[in-house]
Short mmCIF file of N, CA and C in Angstrom, two decimals:
data_model
loop_
_atom_site.label_atom_id
_atom_site.label_comp_id
_atom_site.label_asym_id
_atom_site.label_seq_id
_atom_site.Cartn_x
_atom_site.Cartn_y
_atom_site.Cartn_z
N UNK G 1 -36.98 -161.36 114.87
CA UNK G 1 -36.81 -161.87 113.53
C UNK G 1 -36.95 -160.70 112.56
N UNK G 2 -36.11 -160.66 111.57
CA UNK G 2 -36.20 -159.61 110.56
C UNK G 2 -37.21 -160.02 109.50
N UNK G 3 -37.59 -159.11 108.63
CA UNK G 3 -38.58 -159.39 107.60
C UNK G 3 -38.14 -160.55 106.73
N UNK G 4 -39.07 -161.38 106.34
CA UNK G 4 -38.78 -162.49 105.45
C UNK G 4 -39.24 -163.82 105.99
N UNK G 5 -40.06 -163.81 107.03
CA UNK G 5 -40.54 -165.06 107.60
C UNK G 5 -39.42 -165.77 108.34
N UNK G 6 -39.33 -167.07 108.20
CA UNK G 6 -38.29 -167.80 108.92
C UNK G 6 -36.90 -167.57 108.34
N UNK G 7 -36.82 -166.99 107.15
CA UNK G 7 -35.51 -166.71 106.54
C UNK G 7 -35.24 -165.22 106.63
N UNK G 8 -34.13 -164.83 107.17
CA UNK G 8 -33.83 -163.39 107.29
C UNK G 8 -33.58 -162.78 105.92
N UNK G 9 -33.99 -161.55 105.75
CA UNK G 9 -33.80 -160.84 104.49
C UNK G 9 -32.42 -160.22 104.42
N UNK G 10 -31.68 -160.30 105.49
CA UNK G 10 -30.33 -159.75 105.52
C UNK G 10 -29.50 -160.55 106.48
N UNK G 11 -28.21 -160.57 106.29
CA UNK G 11 -27.34 -161.29 107.21
C UNK G 11 -26.97 -160.44 108.42
N UNK G 12 -27.29 -159.16 108.36
CA UNK G 12 -27.01 -158.25 109.47
C UNK G 12 -28.30 -158.07 110.27
N UNK G 13 -28.33 -158.57 111.48
CA UNK G 13 -29.55 -158.55 112.30
C UNK G 13 -29.95 -157.14 112.72
N UNK G 14 -29.06 -156.16 112.59
CA UNK G 14 -29.38 -154.79 113.00
C UNK G 14 -30.20 -154.04 111.97
N UNK G 15 -30.35 -154.55 110.75
CA UNK G 15 -31.09 -153.85 109.71
C UNK G 15 -31.84 -154.85 108.83
N UNK G 16 -32.79 -154.34 108.07
CA UNK G 16 -33.56 -155.19 107.17
C UNK G 16 -33.36 -154.72 105.73
N UNK G 17 -33.88 -155.46 104.78
CA UNK G 17 -33.76 -155.07 103.38
C UNK G 17 -35.02 -154.34 102.90
N UNK G 18 -35.84 -153.87 103.82
CA UNK G 18 -37.03 -153.09 103.47
C UNK G 18 -36.99 -151.79 104.26
N UNK G 19 -37.72 -150.79 103.77
CA UNK G 19 -37.81 -149.53 104.48
C UNK G 19 -36.91 -148.45 103.89
N UNK G 20 -36.95 -147.29 104.51
CA UNK G 20 -36.24 -146.13 103.98
C UNK G 20 -34.72 -146.28 104.06
N UNK G 21 -34.22 -146.92 105.10
CA UNK G 21 -32.78 -147.10 105.21
C UNK G 21 -32.26 -148.08 104.16
N UNK G 22 -33.11 -149.04 103.75
CA UNK G 22 -32.71 -149.99 102.72
C UNK G 22 -32.52 -149.27 101.38
N UNK G 23 -33.32 -148.24 101.13
CA UNK G 23 -33.17 -147.48 99.89
C UNK G 23 -31.76 -146.90 99.81
N UNK G 24 -31.27 -146.36 100.91
CA UNK G 24 -29.92 -145.79 100.93
C UNK G 24 -28.86 -146.87 100.70
N UNK G 25 -29.09 -148.09 101.17
CA UNK G 25 -28.10 -149.16 101.00
C UNK G 25 -28.08 -149.70 99.58
N UNK G 26 -29.23 -149.70 98.90
CA UNK G 26 -29.32 -150.33 97.59
C UNK G 26 -29.42 -149.35 96.43
N UNK G 27 -29.39 -148.05 96.70
CA UNK G 27 -29.54 -147.08 95.61
C UNK G 27 -28.29 -147.02 94.75
N UNK G 28 -28.47 -146.59 93.53
CA UNK G 28 -27.36 -146.41 92.61
C UNK G 28 -27.47 -145.00 92.03
N UNK G 29 -26.80 -144.04 92.62
CA UNK G 29 -26.89 -142.67 92.11
C UNK G 29 -26.33 -142.59 90.69
N UNK G 30 -27.01 -141.86 89.84
CA UNK G 30 -26.57 -141.69 88.46
C UNK G 30 -26.49 -140.20 88.17
N UNK G 31 -25.37 -139.77 87.62
CA UNK G 31 -25.19 -138.37 87.27
C UNK G 31 -24.96 -138.28 85.76
N UNK G 32 -25.70 -137.43 85.09
CA UNK G 32 -25.59 -137.28 83.65
C UNK G 32 -25.04 -135.91 83.27
N UNK G 33 -24.44 -135.20 84.22
CA UNK G 33 -23.90 -133.88 83.95
C UNK G 33 -22.75 -133.99 82.94
N UNK G 34 -22.75 -133.11 81.94
CA UNK G 34 -21.73 -133.06 80.89
C UNK G 34 -21.70 -134.32 80.03
N UNK G 35 -22.78 -135.08 80.01
CA UNK G 35 -22.88 -136.26 79.15
C UNK G 35 -23.20 -135.78 77.74
N UNK G 36 -22.54 -136.32 76.72
CA UNK G 36 -22.86 -135.92 75.35
C UNK G 36 -24.33 -136.23 75.03
N UNK G 37 -25.02 -135.32 74.35
CA UNK G 37 -26.45 -135.52 74.06
C UNK G 37 -26.76 -136.83 73.34
N UNK G 38 -25.87 -137.29 72.50
CA UNK G 38 -26.12 -138.52 71.75
C UNK G 38 -26.18 -139.75 72.67
N UNK G 39 -25.57 -139.66 73.85
CA UNK G 39 -25.56 -140.79 74.78
C UNK G 39 -26.72 -140.77 75.76
N UNK G 40 -27.44 -139.65 75.83
CA UNK G 40 -28.58 -139.54 76.74
C UNK G 40 -29.79 -140.27 76.19
N UNK G 41 -30.65 -140.82 77.07
CA UNK G 41 -31.92 -141.39 76.60
C UNK G 41 -32.76 -140.29 75.95
N UNK G 42 -33.59 -140.64 74.99
CA UNK G 42 -34.38 -139.64 74.26
C UNK G 42 -35.19 -138.70 75.17
N UNK G 43 -35.83 -139.17 76.23
CA UNK G 43 -36.60 -138.24 77.06
C UNK G 43 -35.74 -137.19 77.78
N UNK G 44 -34.44 -137.41 77.89
CA UNK G 44 -33.57 -136.49 78.61
C UNK G 44 -32.79 -135.55 77.69
N UNK G 45 -32.89 -135.72 76.40
CA UNK G 45 -32.14 -134.88 75.48
C UNK G 45 -32.73 -133.47 75.41
N UNK G 46 -31.86 -132.46 75.32
CA UNK G 46 -32.31 -131.07 75.25
C UNK G 46 -33.16 -130.80 74.01
N UNK G 47 -32.93 -131.54 72.93
CA UNK G 47 -33.67 -131.31 71.69
C UNK G 47 -35.13 -131.77 71.80
N UNK G 48 -35.46 -132.56 72.80
CA UNK G 48 -36.82 -133.07 73.03
C UNK G 48 -37.39 -133.75 71.78
N UNK G 49 -36.70 -134.80 71.27
CA UNK G 49 -37.17 -135.45 70.04
C UNK G 49 -38.52 -136.14 70.18
N UNK G 50 -38.94 -136.46 71.39
CA UNK G 50 -40.23 -137.12 71.61
C UNK G 50 -41.37 -136.12 71.83
N UNK G 51 -41.05 -134.82 71.81
CA UNK G 51 -42.03 -133.75 72.01
C UNK G 51 -42.78 -133.92 73.33
N UNK G 52 -42.06 -134.22 74.39
CA UNK G 52 -42.64 -134.43 75.71
C UNK G 52 -42.94 -133.09 76.38
N UNK G 53 -43.98 -133.06 77.20
CA UNK G 53 -44.26 -131.90 78.01
C UNK G 53 -43.34 -131.97 79.22
N UNK G 54 -42.44 -130.97 79.34
CA UNK G 54 -41.46 -131.00 80.43
C UNK G 54 -41.52 -129.70 81.21
N UNK G 55 -41.13 -129.76 82.47
CA UNK G 55 -41.07 -128.57 83.29
C UNK G 55 -39.63 -128.08 83.30
N UNK G 56 -39.43 -126.86 82.81
CA UNK G 56 -38.11 -126.26 82.76
C UNK G 56 -38.18 -124.92 83.46
N UNK G 57 -37.41 -124.77 84.53
CA UNK G 57 -37.41 -123.54 85.32
C UNK G 57 -38.81 -123.13 85.76
N UNK G 58 -39.62 -124.11 86.15
CA UNK G 58 -40.95 -123.84 86.69
C UNK G 58 -42.04 -123.66 85.66
N UNK G 59 -41.72 -123.75 84.37
CA UNK G 59 -42.70 -123.56 83.31
C UNK G 59 -42.79 -124.82 82.46
N UNK G 60 -44.02 -125.28 82.17
CA UNK G 60 -44.21 -126.45 81.33
C UNK G 60 -44.08 -126.05 79.86
N UNK G 61 -43.36 -126.86 79.11
CA UNK G 61 -43.11 -126.53 77.71
C UNK G 61 -42.78 -127.80 76.93
N UNK G 62 -43.03 -127.77 75.62
CA UNK G 62 -42.63 -128.83 74.72
C UNK G 62 -41.47 -128.37 73.82
N UNK G 63 -41.00 -127.15 74.02
CA UNK G 63 -39.94 -126.59 73.19
C UNK G 63 -38.61 -127.30 73.42
N UNK G 64 -37.79 -127.28 72.39
CA UNK G 64 -36.43 -127.77 72.49
C UNK G 64 -35.60 -126.76 73.29
N UNK G 65 -34.70 -127.24 74.10
CA UNK G 65 -33.84 -126.34 74.86
C UNK G 65 -32.64 -125.88 74.04
N UNK G 66 -32.43 -126.50 72.89
CA UNK G 66 -31.29 -126.14 72.05
C UNK G 66 -31.68 -125.21 70.92
N UNK G 67 -32.96 -125.14 70.58
CA UNK G 67 -33.41 -124.30 69.47
C UNK G 67 -33.52 -122.84 69.91
N UNK G 68 -33.40 -121.98 68.96
CA UNK G 68 -33.58 -120.56 69.23
C UNK G 68 -35.05 -120.29 69.52
N UNK G 69 -35.32 -119.35 70.40
CA UNK G 69 -36.69 -118.99 70.72
C UNK G 69 -37.28 -118.15 69.58
N UNK G 70 -38.42 -118.56 69.00
CA UNK G 70 -39.02 -117.78 67.92
C UNK G 70 -39.39 -116.38 68.40
N UNK G 71 -39.33 -115.42 67.48
CA UNK G 71 -39.64 -114.04 67.82
C UNK G 71 -41.07 -113.92 68.31
N UNK G 72 -41.27 -113.25 69.41
CA UNK G 72 -42.60 -113.00 69.94
C UNK G 72 -43.09 -114.04 70.92
N UNK G 73 -42.42 -115.17 71.03
CA UNK G 73 -42.82 -116.18 72.01
C UNK G 73 -42.01 -116.02 73.28
N UNK G 74 -42.59 -116.34 74.45
CA UNK G 74 -41.82 -116.23 75.69
C UNK G 74 -40.69 -117.26 75.72
N UNK G 75 -39.62 -116.89 76.36
CA UNK G 75 -38.47 -117.77 76.49
C UNK G 75 -38.75 -118.78 77.59
N UNK G 76 -38.80 -120.09 77.27
CA UNK G 76 -39.13 -121.14 78.23
C UNK G 76 -37.89 -121.69 78.93
N UNK G 77 -36.76 -121.11 78.69
CA UNK G 77 -35.55 -121.67 79.29
C UNK G 77 -35.39 -121.25 80.71
#
């Protein structure tokens, strides 16, 4: 019997709807490459309007990725 008690969780007896293989069956890959910034959710925008602490190239920063780096500060890009 597959997971789900007396009712099967899937119509295919060779697999179940739980576990790591189920993730591959039900995932929805999303790609935001070349998406206009205005269409991105606020936490994903390069301007960082929410001032979130983000890891960029291995360094944590709250800087905007679109702003110029101020003189004397390390480049966080």
